[in-house]
Amino acid sequence: MVRKREDGRLVPKMMSFDVFGTLISVRDSSYGTFQRILDATGARGVDTKEFWEFWEHRNIEQYWEPYRSYREICRTSLSDAFARYGIRGDPNLIDYYFDAFSSFFLYDDVLPTLERLAGRCKLAVVSNIDDDLLALTPLSRSFDLVCTAERAGGYKPDGTLFQYLIDNAGIPKSDILHSGQSQFTDLVGGKPKGLTIAWINRRDVPLDASVPRPDYVFNDIQSLLGLVET
């Protein structure tokens, strides 16, 4: 657990962040692209958001399997989604999604918050992603440590990616505060590793009974400032 001062505020030496869904508005950034994918198949009457949610669920399931690149996982998940919805489509249409990474956008609170936090501690990103796709993502600032599934050879849920963070942070894990939006990757993978975790519940969804409890819950990352600043 990250050390607390007498006033209850935390004193982390590093703050790490999930990227997609925490810093990047991934759903809003992706829905238009997935509509393009569905349009290319000629599919009619398919709810784009529901289709995307199924696809993302399949991604997370595959994160538990022996490592494959994020691109490969996404392609397999699209094939599975086509089958689930009875669509005849080419899984390589997922390239529309990869091509859209450079147009993804940050939540409004991200850059001002990170700028203030950078004066207090080191910053890291921890993402279930390939290096080249993260490089395309407009994060608009650098980080002291970059942790990707490609570099770790594994993803968050089974702890592989969080172990990479711990091994490369250069400080005890008790000095790291991780923030992420995913119950089923950030909480499931990070809490068993002994990390202090703030769940960034931007969509105000209920916490699933099956996942470990977060140490803190906020609706945005700007709220982290009240946890670590005087």
PDB file of C-alpha atoms in Angstrom:
ATOM      1  CA  MET A   1       0.000   0.000   0.000  1.00  0.00           C
ATOM      2  CA  VAL A   2       1.322   3.437  -0.933  1.00  0.00           C
ATOM      3  CA  ARG A   3       2.458   5.436   2.092  1.00  0.00           C
ATOM      4  CA  LYS A   4       0.022   7.959   3.543  1.00  0.00           C
ATOM      5  CA  ARG A   5       0.799  11.261   5.200  1.00  0.00           C
ATOM      6  CA  GLU A   6      -0.894  12.309   8.424  1.00  0.00           C
ATOM      7  CA  ASP A   7      -3.598  14.104   6.430  1.00  0.00           C
ATOM      8  CA  GLY A   8      -4.468  10.856   4.633  1.00  0.00           C
ATOM      9  CA  ARG A   9      -3.045  11.838   1.259  1.00  0.00           C
ATOM     10  CA  LEU A  10      -0.808   9.406  -0.597  1.00  0.00           C
ATOM     11  CA  VAL A  11       2.859   9.897  -1.429  1.00  0.00           C
ATOM     12  CA  PRO A  12       3.508   7.680  -4.480  1.00  0.00           C
ATOM     13  CA  LYS A  13       6.879   7.764  -6.192  1.00  0.00           C
ATOM     14  CA  MET A  14       5.303   6.542  -9.437  1.00  0.00           C
ATOM     15  CA  MET A  15       1.777   6.760 -10.815  1.00  0.00           C
ATOM     16  CA  SER A  16       0.917   4.372 -13.621  1.00  0.00           C
ATOM     17  CA  PHE A  17      -2.086   4.591 -15.910  1.00  0.00           C
ATOM     18  CA  ASP A  18      -4.098   2.336 -18.130  1.00  0.00           C
ATOM     19  CA  VAL A  19      -4.344   4.007 -21.541  1.00  0.00           C
ATOM     20  CA  PHE A  20      -7.468   2.997 -23.448  1.00  0.00           C
ATOM     21  CA  GLY A  21     -10.567   3.906 -21.484  1.00  0.00           C
ATOM     22  CA  THR A  22      -8.632   5.797 -18.810  1.00  0.00           C
ATOM     23  CA  LEU A  23      -6.609   8.350 -20.776  1.00  0.00           C
ATOM     24  CA  ILE A  24      -8.078   7.727 -24.239  1.00  0.00           C
ATOM     25  CA  SER A  25     -11.847   7.733 -24.825  1.00  0.00           C
ATOM     26  CA  VAL A  26     -11.685   4.366 -26.534  1.00  0.00           C
ATOM     27  CA  ARG A  27     -15.385   3.658 -26.959  1.00  0.00           C
ATOM     28  CA  ASP A  28     -16.228   7.021 -28.484  1.00  0.00           C
ATOM     29  CA  SER A  29     -13.041   6.801 -30.545  1.00  0.00           C
ATOM     30  CA  SER A  30     -13.888   3.322 -31.854  1.00  0.00           C
ATOM     31  CA  TYR A  31     -17.630   3.204 -32.521  1.00  0.00           C
ATOM     32  CA  GLY A  32     -17.413   5.031 -35.842  1.00  0.00           C
ATOM     33  CA  THR A  33     -14.695   2.680 -37.049  1.00  0.00           C
ATOM     34  CA  PHE A  34     -16.694  -0.394 -36.099  1.00  0.00           C
ATOM     35  CA  GLN A  35     -19.687   1.019 -37.936  1.00  0.00           C
ATOM     36  CA  ARG A  36     -17.435   1.219 -41.010  1.00  0.00           C
ATOM     37  CA  ILE A  37     -16.502  -2.433 -40.491  1.00  0.00           C
ATOM     38  CA  LEU A  38     -20.154  -3.462 -40.279  1.00  0.00           C
ATOM     39  CA  ASP A  39     -21.045  -1.343 -43.310  1.00  0.00           C
ATOM     40  CA  ALA A  40     -18.279  -3.040 -45.309  1.00  0.00           C
ATOM     41  CA  THR A  41     -19.897  -6.427 -44.652  1.00  0.00           C
ATOM     42  CA  GLY A  42     -23.343  -5.258 -45.691  1.00  0.00           C
ATOM     43  CA  ALA A  43     -24.695  -6.203 -42.258  1.00  0.00           C
ATOM     44  CA  ARG A  44     -28.004  -4.618 -41.291  1.00  0.00           C
ATOM     45  CA  GLY A  45     -29.750  -4.246 -37.969  1.00  0.00           C
ATOM     46  CA  VAL A  46     -26.654  -4.850 -35.832  1.00  0.00           C
ATOM     47  CA  ASP A  47     -26.173  -2.549 -32.852  1.00  0.00           C
ATOM     48  CA  THR A  48     -22.645  -1.174 -33.255  1.00  0.00           C
ATOM     49  CA  LYS A  49     -22.030  -0.636 -29.555  1.00  0.00           C
ATOM     50  CA  GLU A  50     -23.247  -4.125 -28.677  1.00  0.00           C
ATOM     51  CA  PHE A  51     -21.060  -5.591 -31.419  1.00  0.00           C
ATOM     52  CA  TRP A  52     -18.052  -3.661 -30.093  1.00  0.00           C
ATOM     53  CA  GLU A  53     -18.696  -4.806 -26.514  1.00  0.00           C
ATOM     54  CA  PHE A  54     -18.770  -8.456 -27.603  1.00  0.00           C
ATOM     55  CA  TRP A  55     -15.558  -7.960 -29.562  1.00  0.00           C
ATOM     56  CA  GLU A  56     -13.845  -6.336 -26.553  1.00  0.00           C
ATOM     57  CA  HIS A  57     -15.070  -9.119 -24.257  1.00  0.00           C
ATOM     58  CA  ARG A  58     -13.439 -11.665 -26.555  1.00  0.00           C
ATOM     59  CA  ASN A  59     -10.209  -9.666 -26.471  1.00  0.00           C
ATOM     60  CA  ILE A  60     -10.119  -9.860 -22.680  1.00  0.00           C
ATOM     61  CA  GLU A  61     -10.799 -13.592 -22.716  1.00  0.00           C
ATOM     62  CA  GLN A  62      -7.835 -14.097 -25.035  1.00  0.00           C
ATOM     63  CA  TYR A  63      -5.523 -12.068 -22.798  1.00  0.00           C
ATOM     64  CA  TRP A  64      -5.459 -15.108 -20.507  1.00  0.00           C
ATOM     65  CA  GLU A  65      -4.128 -17.374 -23.258  1.00  0.00           C
ATOM     66  CA  PRO A  66      -0.483 -17.845 -24.313  1.00  0.00           C
ATOM     67  CA  TYR A  67       0.815 -14.549 -25.657  1.00  0.00           C
ATOM     68  CA  ARG A  68      -0.134 -13.382 -29.121  1.00  0.00           C
ATOM     69  CA  SER A  69       0.104  -9.843 -30.409  1.00  0.00           C
ATOM     70  CA  TYR A  70      -2.769  -7.451 -29.801  1.00  0.00           C
ATOM     71  CA  ARG A  71      -3.293  -7.256 -33.557  1.00  0.00           C
ATOM     72  CA  GLU A  72      -3.730 -11.022 -33.758  1.00  0.00           C
ATOM     73  CA  ILE A  73      -6.119 -11.063 -30.820  1.00  0.00           C
ATOM     74  CA  CYS A  74      -8.240  -8.276 -32.296  1.00  0.00           C
ATOM     75  CA  ARG A  75      -8.455 -10.072 -35.622  1.00  0.00           C
ATOM     76  CA  THR A  76      -9.563 -13.316 -33.963  1.00  0.00           C
ATOM     77  CA  SER A  77     -12.112 -11.428 -31.868  1.00  0.00           C
ATOM     78  CA  LEU A  78     -13.573  -9.816 -34.975  1.00  0.00           C
ATOM     79  CA  SER A  79     -13.938 -13.233 -36.590  1.00  0.00           C
ATOM     80  CA  ASP A  80     -15.707 -14.428 -33.444  1.00  0.00           C
ATOM     81  CA  ALA A  81     -17.986 -11.389 -33.438  1.00  0.00           C
ATOM     82  CA  PHE A  82     -18.929 -11.976 -37.066  1.00  0.00           C
ATOM     83  CA  ALA A  83     -19.822 -15.572 -36.199  1.00  0.00           C
ATOM     84  CA  ARG A  84     -21.801 -14.477 -33.127  1.00  0.00           C
ATOM     85  CA  TYR A  85     -23.932 -12.084 -35.167  1.00  0.00           C
ATOM     86  CA  GLY A  86     -24.239 -14.271 -38.255  1.00  0.00           C
ATOM     87  CA  ILE A  87     -22.210 -11.922 -40.437  1.00  0.00           C
ATOM     88  CA  ARG A  88     -20.111 -13.003 -43.406  1.00  0.00           C
ATOM     89  CA  GLY A  89     -17.100 -10.722 -43.179  1.00  0.00           C
ATOM     90  CA  ASP A  90     -13.337 -10.646 -43.588  1.00  0.00           C
ATOM     91  CA  PRO A  91     -11.505 -10.484 -40.219  1.00  0.00           C
ATOM     92  CA  ASN A  92      -8.872  -8.330 -41.928  1.00  0.00           C
ATOM     93  CA  LEU A  93     -11.419  -5.507 -41.805  1.00  0.00           C
ATOM     94  CA  ILE A  94      -9.996  -4.959 -38.321  1.00  0.00           C
ATOM     95  CA  ASP A  95      -7.329  -2.936 -40.134  1.00  0.00           C
ATOM     96  CA  TYR A  96      -9.890  -0.103 -40.183  1.00  0.00           C
ATOM     97  CA  TYR A  97      -9.572  -0.064 -36.399  1.00  0.00           C
ATOM     98  CA  PHE A  98      -5.776  -0.094 -36.391  1.00  0.00           C
ATOM     99  CA  ASP A  99      -5.713   2.716 -38.955  1.00  0.00           C
ATOM    100  CA  ALA A 100      -7.875   4.840 -36.647  1.00  0.00           C
ATOM    101  CA  PHE A 101      -5.467   4.905 -33.700  1.00  0.00           C
ATOM    102  CA  SER A 102      -3.905   8.191 -34.763  1.00  0.00           C
ATOM    103  CA  SER A 103      -7.342   9.851 -34.569  1.00  0.00           C
ATOM    104  CA  PHE A 104      -8.197   8.621 -31.058  1.00  0.00           C
ATOM    105  CA  PHE A 105      -8.649  11.394 -28.506  1.00  0.00           C
ATOM    106  CA  LEU A 106      -7.842  12.031 -24.863  1.00  0.00           C
ATOM    107  CA  TYR A 107     -10.393  12.787 -22.183  1.00  0.00           C
ATOM    108  CA  ASP A 108     -10.396  16.494 -21.370  1.00  0.00           C
ATOM    109  CA  ASP A 109      -9.010  16.047 -17.862  1.00  0.00           C
ATOM    110  CA  VAL A 110      -5.951  14.042 -18.892  1.00  0.00           C
ATOM    111  CA  LEU A 111      -3.269  16.527 -19.913  1.00  0.00           C
ATOM    112  CA  PRO A 112      -3.888  19.095 -17.138  1.00  0.00           C
ATOM    113  CA  THR A 113      -3.892  16.317 -14.539  1.00  0.00           C
ATOM    114  CA  LEU A 114      -0.754  14.611 -15.823  1.00  0.00           C
ATOM    115  CA  GLU A 115       1.063  17.929 -15.994  1.00  0.00           C
ATOM    116  CA  ARG A 116       0.427  18.546 -12.304  1.00  0.00           C
ATOM    117  CA  LEU A 117       1.252  14.991 -11.294  1.00  0.00           C
ATOM    118  CA  ALA A 118       4.514  15.023 -13.253  1.00  0.00           C
ATOM    119  CA  GLY A 119       5.889  17.558 -10.805  1.00  0.00           C
ATOM    120  CA  ARG A 120       5.313  15.177  -7.907  1.00  0.00           C
ATOM    121  CA  CYS A 121       6.313  11.711  -9.129  1.00  0.00           C
ATOM    122  CA  LYS A 122       7.276   9.605 -12.123  1.00  0.00           C
ATOM    123  CA  LEU A 123       4.545   8.680 -14.599  1.00  0.00           C
ATOM    124  CA  ALA A 124       4.054   5.378 -16.428  1.00  0.00           C
ATOM    125  CA  VAL A 125       1.571   3.821 -18.829  1.00  0.00           C
ATOM    126  CA  VAL A 126       0.519   0.174 -18.698  1.00  0.00           C
ATOM    127  CA  SER A 127      -1.390  -1.054 -21.736  1.00  0.00           C
ATOM    128  CA  ASN A 128      -2.608  -4.279 -23.341  1.00  0.00           C
ATOM    129  CA  ILE A 129      -1.231  -3.142 -26.690  1.00  0.00           C
ATOM    130  CA  ASP A 130       1.480  -3.557 -29.325  1.00  0.00           C
ATOM    131  CA  ASP A 131       4.273  -0.984 -29.371  1.00  0.00           C
ATOM    132  CA  ASP A 132       3.507   0.306 -32.856  1.00  0.00           C
ATOM    133  CA  LEU A 133      -0.150   0.959 -32.036  1.00  0.00           C
ATOM    134  CA  LEU A 134       0.733   2.789 -28.840  1.00  0.00           C
ATOM    135  CA  ALA A 135       3.180   4.905 -30.844  1.00  0.00           C
ATOM    136  CA  LEU A 136       0.297   5.929 -33.127  1.00  0.00           C
ATOM    137  CA  THR A 137      -1.889   6.918 -30.183  1.00  0.00           C
ATOM    138  CA  PRO A 138      -1.938  10.703 -29.567  1.00  0.00           C
ATOM    139  CA  LEU A 139      -1.024  10.754 -25.879  1.00  0.00           C
ATOM    140  CA  SER A 140       0.548  14.195 -26.369  1.00  0.00           C
ATOM    141  CA  ARG A 141       3.257  13.717 -23.739  1.00  0.00           C
ATOM    142  CA  SER A 142       6.087  11.387 -22.793  1.00  0.00           C
ATOM    143  CA  PHE A 143       6.201   9.014 -19.823  1.00  0.00           C
ATOM    144  CA  ASP A 144       9.025   7.856 -17.587  1.00  0.00           C
ATOM    145  CA  LEU A 145       8.134   4.194 -18.131  1.00  0.00           C
ATOM    146  CA  VAL A 146       6.155   2.525 -20.907  1.00  0.00           C
ATOM    147  CA  CYS A 147       4.783  -0.959 -20.242  1.00  0.00           C
ATOM    148  CA  THR A 148       3.081  -2.776 -23.117  1.00  0.00           C
ATOM    149  CA  ALA A 149       1.896  -6.329 -23.601  1.00  0.00           C
ATOM    150  CA  GLU A 150       4.452  -6.677 -26.388  1.00  0.00           C
ATOM    151  CA  ARG A 151       7.337  -5.753 -24.088  1.00  0.00           C
ATOM    152  CA  ALA A 152       6.061  -7.925 -21.241  1.00  0.00           C
ATOM    153  CA  GLY A 153       5.149 -10.896 -23.421  1.00  0.00           C
ATOM    154  CA  GLY A 154       1.738 -11.015 -21.774  1.00  0.00           C
ATOM    155  CA  TYR A 155      -1.315  -9.050 -20.713  1.00  0.00           C
ATOM    156  CA  LYS A 156      -2.809  -7.602 -17.547  1.00  0.00           C
ATOM    157  CA  PRO A 157      -5.360 -10.167 -16.298  1.00  0.00           C
ATOM    158  CA  ASP A 158      -2.887 -12.926 -15.388  1.00  0.00           C
ATOM    159  CA  GLY A 159      -0.500 -10.378 -13.874  1.00  0.00           C
ATOM    160  CA  THR A 160       2.245 -10.625 -16.513  1.00  0.00           C
ATOM    161  CA  LEU A 161       2.055  -6.991 -17.575  1.00  0.00           C
ATOM    162  CA  PHE A 162       1.848  -5.734 -14.001  1.00  0.00           C
ATOM    163  CA  GLN A 163       4.878  -7.806 -13.074  1.00  0.00           C
ATOM    164  CA  TYR A 164       6.710  -6.057 -15.914  1.00  0.00           C
ATOM    165  CA  LEU A 165       5.726  -2.718 -14.359  1.00  0.00           C
ATOM    166  CA  ILE A 166       6.966  -3.818 -10.935  1.00  0.00           C
ATOM    167  CA  ASP A 167      10.225  -5.209 -12.324  1.00  0.00           C
ATOM    168  CA  ASN A 168      11.029  -2.075 -14.326  1.00  0.00           C
ATOM    169  CA  ALA A 169       9.807   0.704 -12.036  1.00  0.00           C
ATOM    170  CA  GLY A 170      13.065   0.805 -10.103  1.00  0.00           C
ATOM    171  CA  ILE A 171      11.172   1.301  -6.831  1.00  0.00           C
ATOM    172  CA  PRO A 172       9.226  -0.976  -4.478  1.00  0.00           C
ATOM    173  CA  LYS A 173       5.700  -1.786  -5.645  1.00  0.00           C
ATOM    174  CA  SER A 174       4.442  -0.168  -2.437  1.00  0.00           C
ATOM    175  CA  ASP A 175       5.477   3.178  -3.945  1.00  0.00           C
ATOM    176  CA  ILE A 176       3.362   2.714  -7.108  1.00  0.00           C
ATOM    177  CA  LEU A 177      -0.225   3.935  -7.494  1.00  0.00           C
ATOM    178  CA  HIS A 178      -1.918   2.440 -10.556  1.00  0.00           C
ATOM    179  CA  SER A 179      -5.083   3.902 -12.057  1.00  0.00           C
ATOM    180  CA  GLY A 180      -7.252   2.113 -14.609  1.00  0.00           C
ATOM    181  CA  GLN A 181     -10.801   1.775 -15.818  1.00  0.00           C
ATOM    182  CA  SER A 182     -11.086  -1.962 -16.422  1.00  0.00           C
ATOM    183  CA  GLN A 183     -12.398  -4.173 -13.654  1.00  0.00           C
ATOM    184  CA  PHE A 184     -11.432  -7.301 -15.544  1.00  0.00           C
ATOM    185  CA  THR A 185      -7.883  -6.319 -16.465  1.00  0.00           C
ATOM    186  CA  ASP A 186      -6.652  -3.602 -14.079  1.00  0.00           C
ATOM    187  CA  LEU A 187      -8.280  -4.914 -10.897  1.00  0.00           C
ATOM    188  CA  VAL A 188      -8.116  -8.621 -11.727  1.00  0.00           C
ATOM    189  CA  GLY A 189      -4.456  -8.414 -12.725  1.00  0.00           C
ATOM    190  CA  GLY A 190      -3.100  -5.679 -10.488  1.00  0.00           C
ATOM    191  CA  LYS A 191      -4.546  -6.318  -7.040  1.00  0.00           C
ATOM    192  CA  PRO A 192      -3.162  -9.884  -6.694  1.00  0.00           C
ATOM    193  CA  LYS A 193       0.272  -8.393  -7.443  1.00  0.00           C
ATOM    194  CA  GLY A 194      -0.033  -6.206  -4.365  1.00  0.00           C
ATOM    195  CA  LEU A 195      -0.445  -2.897  -6.190  1.00  0.00           C
ATOM    196  CA  THR A 196      -2.426   0.030  -4.826  1.00  0.00           C
ATOM    197  CA  ILE A 197      -5.123   0.676  -7.415  1.00  0.00           C
ATOM    198  CA  ALA A 198      -7.543   3.507  -8.098  1.00  0.00           C
ATOM    199  CA  TRP A 199     -10.438   2.362 -10.248  1.00  0.00           C
ATOM    200  CA  ILE A 200     -11.323   5.124 -12.713  1.00  0.00           C
ATOM    201  CA  ASN A 201     -15.026   4.453 -13.207  1.00  0.00           C
ATOM    202  CA  ARG A 202     -15.724   6.987 -15.944  1.00  0.00           C
ATOM    203  CA  ARG A 203     -18.901   5.208 -17.071  1.00  0.00           C
ATOM    204  CA  ASP A 204     -20.340   4.883 -13.551  1.00  0.00           C
ATOM    205  CA  VAL A 205     -20.869   1.126 -13.831  1.00  0.00           C
ATOM    206  CA  PRO A 206     -21.332  -1.215 -10.848  1.00  0.00           C
ATOM    207  CA  LEU A 207     -18.347  -3.165  -9.588  1.00  0.00           C
ATOM    208  CA  ASP A 208     -18.652  -6.844 -10.451  1.00  0.00           C
ATOM    209  CA  ALA A 209     -18.813  -9.090  -7.392  1.00  0.00           C
ATOM    210  CA  SER A 210     -16.167 -11.410  -8.856  1.00  0.00           C
ATOM    211  CA  VAL A 211     -13.307  -8.899  -9.046  1.00  0.00           C
ATOM    212  CA  PRO A 212     -10.928  -7.691  -6.293  1.00  0.00           C
ATOM    213  CA  ARG A 213     -11.947  -4.469  -4.547  1.00  0.00           C
ATOM    214  CA  PRO A 214     -10.059  -1.338  -5.618  1.00  0.00           C
ATOM    215  CA  ASP A 215      -8.346   0.798  -3.002  1.00  0.00           C
ATOM    216  CA  TYR A 216      -9.953   3.958  -4.370  1.00  0.00           C
ATOM    217  CA  VAL A 217     -12.755   4.772  -6.809  1.00  0.00           C
ATOM    218  CA  PHE A 218     -13.013   7.939  -8.878  1.00  0.00           C
ATOM    219  CA  ASN A 219     -15.081   9.003 -11.887  1.00  0.00           C
ATOM    220  CA  ASP A 220     -12.136  10.711 -13.606  1.00  0.00           C
ATOM    221  CA  ILE A 221      -8.399  11.088 -13.218  1.00  0.00           C
ATOM    222  CA  GLN A 222      -8.622  14.726 -12.196  1.00  0.00           C
ATOM    223  CA  SER A 223      -9.960  13.460  -8.863  1.00  0.00           C
ATOM    224  CA  LEU A 224      -6.588  11.807  -8.242  1.00  0.00           C
ATOM    225  CA  LEU A 225      -5.180  15.250  -7.498  1.00  0.00           C
ATOM    226  CA  GLY A 226      -7.132  15.372  -4.254  1.00  0.00           C
ATOM    227  CA  LEU A 227      -5.589  12.060  -3.250  1.00  0.00           C
ATOM    228  CA  VAL A 228      -1.956  13.029  -3.730  1.00  0.00           C
ATOM    229  CA  GLU A 229      -1.753  16.840  -3.564  1.00  0.00           C
ATOM    230  CA  THR A 230      -1.870  19.159  -0.559  1.00  0.00           C
TER     231      THR A 230
END
